[in-house]
Amino acid sequence: MISQRTFIIILFAAIVGIFFLGVWIGNFSKNCNHFQAKTFYNIPPFEIKNDTLSKENVFSEILKNEIRFSDIVLRQAILETGHFKSHNCLHRNNLFGMKGGENTPDNPEGYKIYDSWQESVTAYKEWQDKRWSDHYSDYYIFLESVCYAESPDYINKLKSIPLIIVKL
């Protein structure tokens, strides 16, 4: 049997430990809000070295436009463009497969044509702002609810794209 004094010391230590655990968990959760990263491959946000189409520059443009769930949106650009190599990307500057352009023999699906890839990112921000509601907490569920993609496996494809995001 332990003494009353030992019991009080153990109780006090447990209370202090629980307090510090709560503080640690609170700080941890503040820093993990959907991986809204400040840098990608150690490139500071909003700093585009040139107009070259690259993951780093697209990510910087996404951050500059304050697009929600930036890591998922970067994955969307990578998937939609086949790592920035698709015809739609290279000839129409369309990073997200957005439609609404004129149907022509060269563009039978009516993909939107942009003057630059940066304009495509701005258009995505406008698209997101028109549809986004704060009652969503999961961007993947949001994309499914607005029927963003035709592929039933779209979300799994997005999740399978590896990214290296460094948060500073």
PDB file of C-alpha atoms in Angstrom:
ATOM      1  CA  MET A   1       0.000   0.000   0.000  1.00  0.00           C
ATOM      2  CA  ILE A   2       1.289   3.461  -0.874  1.00  0.00           C
ATOM      3  CA  SER A   3       1.295   6.392   1.488  1.00  0.00           C
ATOM      4  CA  GLN A   4      -1.021   9.352   1.121  1.00  0.00           C
ATOM      5  CA  ARG A   5       1.953  11.585   0.282  1.00  0.00           C
ATOM      6  CA  THR A   6       3.125   9.240  -2.535  1.00  0.00           C
ATOM      7  CA  PHE A   7      -0.428   9.110  -3.877  1.00  0.00           C
ATOM      8  CA  ILE A   8      -0.640  12.930  -3.983  1.00  0.00           C
ATOM      9  CA  ILE A   9       2.726  13.175  -5.776  1.00  0.00           C
ATOM     10  CA  ILE A  10       1.663  10.588  -8.387  1.00  0.00           C
ATOM     11  CA  LEU A  11      -1.700  12.342  -8.841  1.00  0.00           C
ATOM     12  CA  PHE A  12       0.004  15.722  -9.244  1.00  0.00           C
ATOM     13  CA  ALA A  13       2.476  14.302 -11.782  1.00  0.00           C
ATOM     14  CA  ALA A  14      -0.392  12.739 -13.765  1.00  0.00           C
ATOM     15  CA  ILE A  15      -2.321  16.026 -13.842  1.00  0.00           C
ATOM     16  CA  VAL A  16       0.753  17.967 -14.971  1.00  0.00           C
ATOM     17  CA  GLY A  17       1.485  15.317 -17.614  1.00  0.00           C
ATOM     18  CA  ILE A  18      -2.063  15.445 -18.955  1.00  0.00           C
ATOM     19  CA  PHE A  19      -1.889  19.252 -19.092  1.00  0.00           C
ATOM     20  CA  PHE A  20       1.332  19.235 -21.119  1.00  0.00           C
ATOM     21  CA  LEU A  21       0.007  16.495 -23.381  1.00  0.00           C
ATOM     22  CA  GLY A  22      -3.051  18.669 -24.091  1.00  0.00           C
ATOM     23  CA  VAL A  23      -0.858  21.672 -24.891  1.00  0.00           C
ATOM     24  CA  TRP A  24       1.310  19.560 -27.208  1.00  0.00           C
ATOM     25  CA  ILE A  25      -1.719  18.104 -29.046  1.00  0.00           C
ATOM     26  CA  GLY A  26      -3.217  21.594 -29.422  1.00  0.00           C
ATOM     27  CA  ASN A  27      -0.024  22.956 -30.968  1.00  0.00           C
ATOM     28  CA  PHE A  28       0.320  19.909 -33.202  1.00  0.00           C
ATOM     29  CA  SER A  29      -3.227  20.206 -34.557  1.00  0.00           C
ATOM     30  CA  LYS A  30      -2.785  23.931 -35.283  1.00  0.00           C
ATOM     31  CA  ASN A  31       0.184  23.112 -37.511  1.00  0.00           C
ATOM     32  CA  CYS A  32      -1.527  20.304 -39.444  1.00  0.00           C
ATOM     33  CA  ASN A  33      -4.462  22.003 -41.112  1.00  0.00           C
ATOM     34  CA  HIS A  34      -4.669  20.096 -44.388  1.00  0.00           C
ATOM     35  CA  PHE A  35      -0.985  20.542 -45.172  1.00  0.00           C
ATOM     36  CA  GLN A  36      -1.371  24.106 -46.364  1.00  0.00           C
ATOM     37  CA  ALA A  37       2.323  24.233 -47.058  1.00  0.00           C
ATOM     38  CA  LYS A  38       4.349  27.397 -47.229  1.00  0.00           C
ATOM     39  CA  THR A  39       6.958  26.024 -49.605  1.00  0.00           C
ATOM     40  CA  PHE A  40       7.367  23.269 -52.156  1.00  0.00           C
ATOM     41  CA  TYR A  41      10.809  21.824 -52.735  1.00  0.00           C
ATOM     42  CA  ASN A  42      12.110  24.685 -50.575  1.00  0.00           C
ATOM     43  CA  ILE A  43      10.875  27.333 -53.022  1.00  0.00           C
ATOM     44  CA  PRO A  44       9.286  30.219 -51.124  1.00  0.00           C
ATOM     45  CA  PRO A  45       5.619  30.816 -51.960  1.00  0.00           C
ATOM     46  CA  PHE A  46       4.775  33.406 -54.586  1.00  0.00           C
ATOM     47  CA  GLU A  47       8.312  33.294 -55.930  1.00  0.00           C
ATOM     48  CA  ILE A  48       8.172  32.060 -59.494  1.00  0.00           C
ATOM     49  CA  LYS A  49      11.642  31.962 -60.943  1.00  0.00           C
ATOM     50  CA  ASN A  50      10.318  32.253 -64.501  1.00  0.00           C
ATOM     51  CA  ASP A  51       7.180  31.390 -66.474  1.00  0.00           C
ATOM     52  CA  THR A  52       8.316  27.816 -66.995  1.00  0.00           C
ATOM     53  CA  LEU A  53       5.602  25.264 -66.378  1.00  0.00           C
ATOM     54  CA  SER A  54       6.820  23.147 -63.459  1.00  0.00           C
ATOM     55  CA  LYS A  55       5.388  21.663 -60.260  1.00  0.00           C
ATOM     56  CA  GLU A  56       7.182  24.282 -58.209  1.00  0.00           C
ATOM     57  CA  ASN A  57       5.883  27.205 -60.258  1.00  0.00           C
ATOM     58  CA  VAL A  58       2.338  25.839 -60.438  1.00  0.00           C
ATOM     59  CA  PHE A  59       2.355  25.312 -56.665  1.00  0.00           C
ATOM     60  CA  SER A  60       3.605  28.869 -56.106  1.00  0.00           C
ATOM     61  CA  GLU A  61       0.821  30.184 -58.345  1.00  0.00           C
ATOM     62  CA  ILE A  62      -1.758  28.107 -56.446  1.00  0.00           C
ATOM     63  CA  LEU A  63      -0.501  29.605 -53.165  1.00  0.00           C
ATOM     64  CA  LYS A  64      -0.450  33.094 -54.645  1.00  0.00           C
ATOM     65  CA  ASN A  65      -4.113  32.717 -55.594  1.00  0.00           C
ATOM     66  CA  GLU A  66      -4.916  31.474 -52.069  1.00  0.00           C
ATOM     67  CA  ILE A  67      -6.565  28.342 -53.390  1.00  0.00           C
ATOM     68  CA  ARG A  68      -7.896  26.065 -50.663  1.00  0.00           C
ATOM     69  CA  PHE A  69      -6.309  22.616 -50.225  1.00  0.00           C
ATOM     70  CA  SER A  70      -3.318  23.598 -52.333  1.00  0.00           C
ATOM     71  CA  ASP A  71      -1.650  20.189 -52.138  1.00  0.00           C
ATOM     72  CA  ILE A  72      -4.712  18.421 -53.556  1.00  0.00           C
ATOM     73  CA  VAL A  73      -5.140  21.060 -56.259  1.00  0.00           C
ATOM     74  CA  LEU A  74      -1.510  20.570 -57.305  1.00  0.00           C
ATOM     75  CA  ARG A  75      -2.217  16.843 -57.557  1.00  0.00           C
ATOM     76  CA  GLN A  76      -5.207  17.668 -59.752  1.00  0.00           C
ATOM     77  CA  ALA A  77      -3.013  19.698 -62.118  1.00  0.00           C
ATOM     78  CA  ILE A  78      -0.467  16.875 -62.284  1.00  0.00           C
ATOM     79  CA  LEU A  79      -3.145  14.251 -62.967  1.00  0.00           C
ATOM     80  CA  GLU A  80      -5.174  16.321 -65.426  1.00  0.00           C
ATOM     81  CA  THR A  81      -2.102  17.195 -67.494  1.00  0.00           C
ATOM     82  CA  GLY A  82      -0.179  13.928 -67.310  1.00  0.00           C
ATOM     83  CA  HIS A  83       2.642  15.663 -65.439  1.00  0.00           C
ATOM     84  CA  PHE A  84       2.288  18.802 -67.581  1.00  0.00           C
ATOM     85  CA  LYS A  85       2.747  16.956 -70.887  1.00  0.00           C
ATOM     86  CA  SER A  86      -0.805  16.644 -72.257  1.00  0.00           C
ATOM     87  CA  HIS A  87      -2.026  18.338 -75.434  1.00  0.00           C
ATOM     88  CA  ASN A  88      -4.611  20.213 -73.375  1.00  0.00           C
ATOM     89  CA  CYS A  89      -1.863  21.583 -71.154  1.00  0.00           C
ATOM     90  CA  LEU A  90       0.731  22.395 -73.783  1.00  0.00           C
ATOM     91  CA  HIS A  91      -1.572  23.847 -76.464  1.00  0.00           C
ATOM     92  CA  ARG A  92      -4.448  25.250 -74.444  1.00  0.00           C
ATOM     93  CA  ASN A  93      -2.673  26.156 -71.163  1.00  0.00           C
ATOM     94  CA  ASN A  94      -5.474  24.233 -69.420  1.00  0.00           C
ATOM     95  CA  LEU A  95      -4.116  22.622 -66.251  1.00  0.00           C
ATOM     96  CA  PHE A  96      -7.400  21.349 -64.819  1.00  0.00           C
ATOM     97  CA  GLY A  97      -9.370  19.981 -67.760  1.00  0.00           C
ATOM     98  CA  MET A  98     -11.816  22.864 -67.544  1.00  0.00           C
ATOM     99  CA  LYS A  99     -14.482  22.970 -70.216  1.00  0.00           C
ATOM    100  CA  GLY A 100     -16.481  25.886 -71.519  1.00  0.00           C
ATOM    101  CA  GLY A 101     -14.486  26.659 -74.624  1.00  0.00           C
ATOM    102  CA  GLU A 102     -15.696  26.568 -78.197  1.00  0.00           C
ATOM    103  CA  ASN A 103     -16.237  23.149 -79.780  1.00  0.00           C
ATOM    104  CA  THR A 104     -14.067  23.003 -82.898  1.00  0.00           C
ATOM    105  CA  PRO A 105     -12.562  20.189 -84.986  1.00  0.00           C
ATOM    106  CA  ASP A 106      -9.319  20.763 -83.034  1.00  0.00           C
ATOM    107  CA  ASN A 107     -11.203  20.981 -79.713  1.00  0.00           C
ATOM    108  CA  PRO A 108     -14.223  18.655 -79.991  1.00  0.00           C
ATOM    109  CA  GLU A 109     -14.619  18.389 -76.175  1.00  0.00           C
ATOM    110  CA  GLY A 110     -14.856  22.169 -75.782  1.00  0.00           C
ATOM    111  CA  TYR A 111     -11.938  22.588 -73.406  1.00  0.00           C
ATOM    112  CA  LYS A 112     -11.289  26.115 -72.256  1.00  0.00           C
ATOM    113  CA  ILE A 113      -8.273  27.775 -73.873  1.00  0.00           C
ATOM    114  CA  TYR A 114      -6.181  30.126 -71.739  1.00  0.00           C
ATOM    115  CA  ASP A 115      -3.527  32.643 -72.733  1.00  0.00           C
ATOM    116  CA  SER A 116      -1.199  31.294 -70.038  1.00  0.00           C
ATOM    117  CA  TRP A 117      -1.063  28.475 -67.525  1.00  0.00           C
ATOM    118  CA  GLN A 118      -1.249  31.100 -64.763  1.00  0.00           C
ATOM    119  CA  GLU A 119      -4.634  32.192 -66.154  1.00  0.00           C
ATOM    120  CA  SER A 120      -5.773  28.578 -65.826  1.00  0.00           C
ATOM    121  CA  VAL A 121      -4.861  28.623 -62.122  1.00  0.00           C
ATOM    122  CA  THR A 122      -6.795  31.876 -61.648  1.00  0.00           C
ATOM    123  CA  ALA A 123      -9.802  30.317 -63.384  1.00  0.00           C
ATOM    124  CA  TYR A 124      -9.605  27.331 -61.024  1.00  0.00           C
ATOM    125  CA  LYS A 125      -9.682  29.719 -58.056  1.00  0.00           C
ATOM    126  CA  GLU A 126     -12.819  31.364 -59.480  1.00  0.00           C
ATOM    127  CA  TRP A 127     -14.391  27.930 -60.065  1.00  0.00           C
ATOM    128  CA  GLN A 128     -13.570  26.878 -56.495  1.00  0.00           C
ATOM    129  CA  ASP A 129     -14.900  30.105 -54.958  1.00  0.00           C
ATOM    130  CA  LYS A 130     -18.254  29.719 -56.756  1.00  0.00           C
ATOM    131  CA  ARG A 131     -18.787  26.189 -55.465  1.00  0.00           C
ATOM    132  CA  TRP A 132     -16.998  26.002 -52.114  1.00  0.00           C
ATOM    133  CA  SER A 133     -18.940  25.941 -48.867  1.00  0.00           C
ATOM    134  CA  ASP A 134     -17.457  25.796 -45.381  1.00  0.00           C
ATOM    135  CA  HIS A 135     -19.644  22.835 -44.491  1.00  0.00           C
ATOM    136  CA  TYR A 136     -17.103  20.659 -46.312  1.00  0.00           C
ATOM    137  CA  SER A 137     -14.142  19.535 -44.250  1.00  0.00           C
ATOM    138  CA  ASP A 138     -12.723  17.091 -46.795  1.00  0.00           C
ATOM    139  CA  TYR A 139     -11.767  18.399 -50.225  1.00  0.00           C
ATOM    140  CA  TYR A 140     -12.001  14.955 -51.780  1.00  0.00           C
ATOM    141  CA  ILE A 141     -15.645  14.736 -50.709  1.00  0.00           C
ATOM    142  CA  PHE A 142     -16.188  18.220 -52.130  1.00  0.00           C
ATOM    143  CA  LEU A 143     -14.750  17.170 -55.501  1.00  0.00           C
ATOM    144  CA  GLU A 144     -17.032  14.141 -55.573  1.00  0.00           C
ATOM    145  CA  SER A 145     -20.097  16.158 -54.563  1.00  0.00           C
ATOM    146  CA  VAL A 146     -19.618  18.673 -57.389  1.00  0.00           C
ATOM    147  CA  CYS A 147     -18.933  15.825 -59.861  1.00  0.00           C
ATOM    148  CA  TYR A 148     -15.566  17.312 -60.764  1.00  0.00           C
ATOM    149  CA  ALA A 149     -14.292  14.289 -62.685  1.00  0.00           C
ATOM    150  CA  GLU A 150     -15.801  11.676 -64.953  1.00  0.00           C
ATOM    151  CA  SER A 151     -13.586   8.865 -63.683  1.00  0.00           C
ATOM    152  CA  PRO A 152     -15.014   6.969 -60.697  1.00  0.00           C
ATOM    153  CA  ASP A 153     -11.425   6.337 -59.574  1.00  0.00           C
ATOM    154  CA  TYR A 154     -10.401  10.023 -59.710  1.00  0.00           C
ATOM    155  CA  ILE A 155      -9.948  10.486 -55.938  1.00  0.00           C
ATOM    156  CA  ASN A 156      -7.795   7.360 -55.617  1.00  0.00           C
ATOM    157  CA  LYS A 157      -5.656   8.552 -58.531  1.00  0.00           C
ATOM    158  CA  LEU A 158      -5.174  11.933 -56.823  1.00  0.00           C
ATOM    159  CA  LYS A 159      -4.222  10.320 -53.531  1.00  0.00           C
ATOM    160  CA  SER A 160      -1.659   8.117 -55.257  1.00  0.00           C
ATOM    161  CA  ILE A 161       0.362  11.088 -56.573  1.00  0.00           C
ATOM    162  CA  PRO A 162       3.344  11.583 -54.242  1.00  0.00           C
ATOM    163  CA  LEU A 163       4.350  15.111 -53.320  1.00  0.00           C
ATOM    164  CA  ILE A 164       7.223  16.451 -51.280  1.00  0.00           C
ATOM    165  CA  ILE A 165       5.926  19.482 -49.432  1.00  0.00           C
ATOM    166  CA  VAL A 166       8.146  21.190 -46.900  1.00  0.00           C
ATOM    167  CA  LYS A 167       6.370  23.340 -44.343  1.00  0.00           C
ATOM    168  CA  LEU A 168       8.503  26.062 -42.797  1.00  0.00           C
TER     169      LEU A 168
END
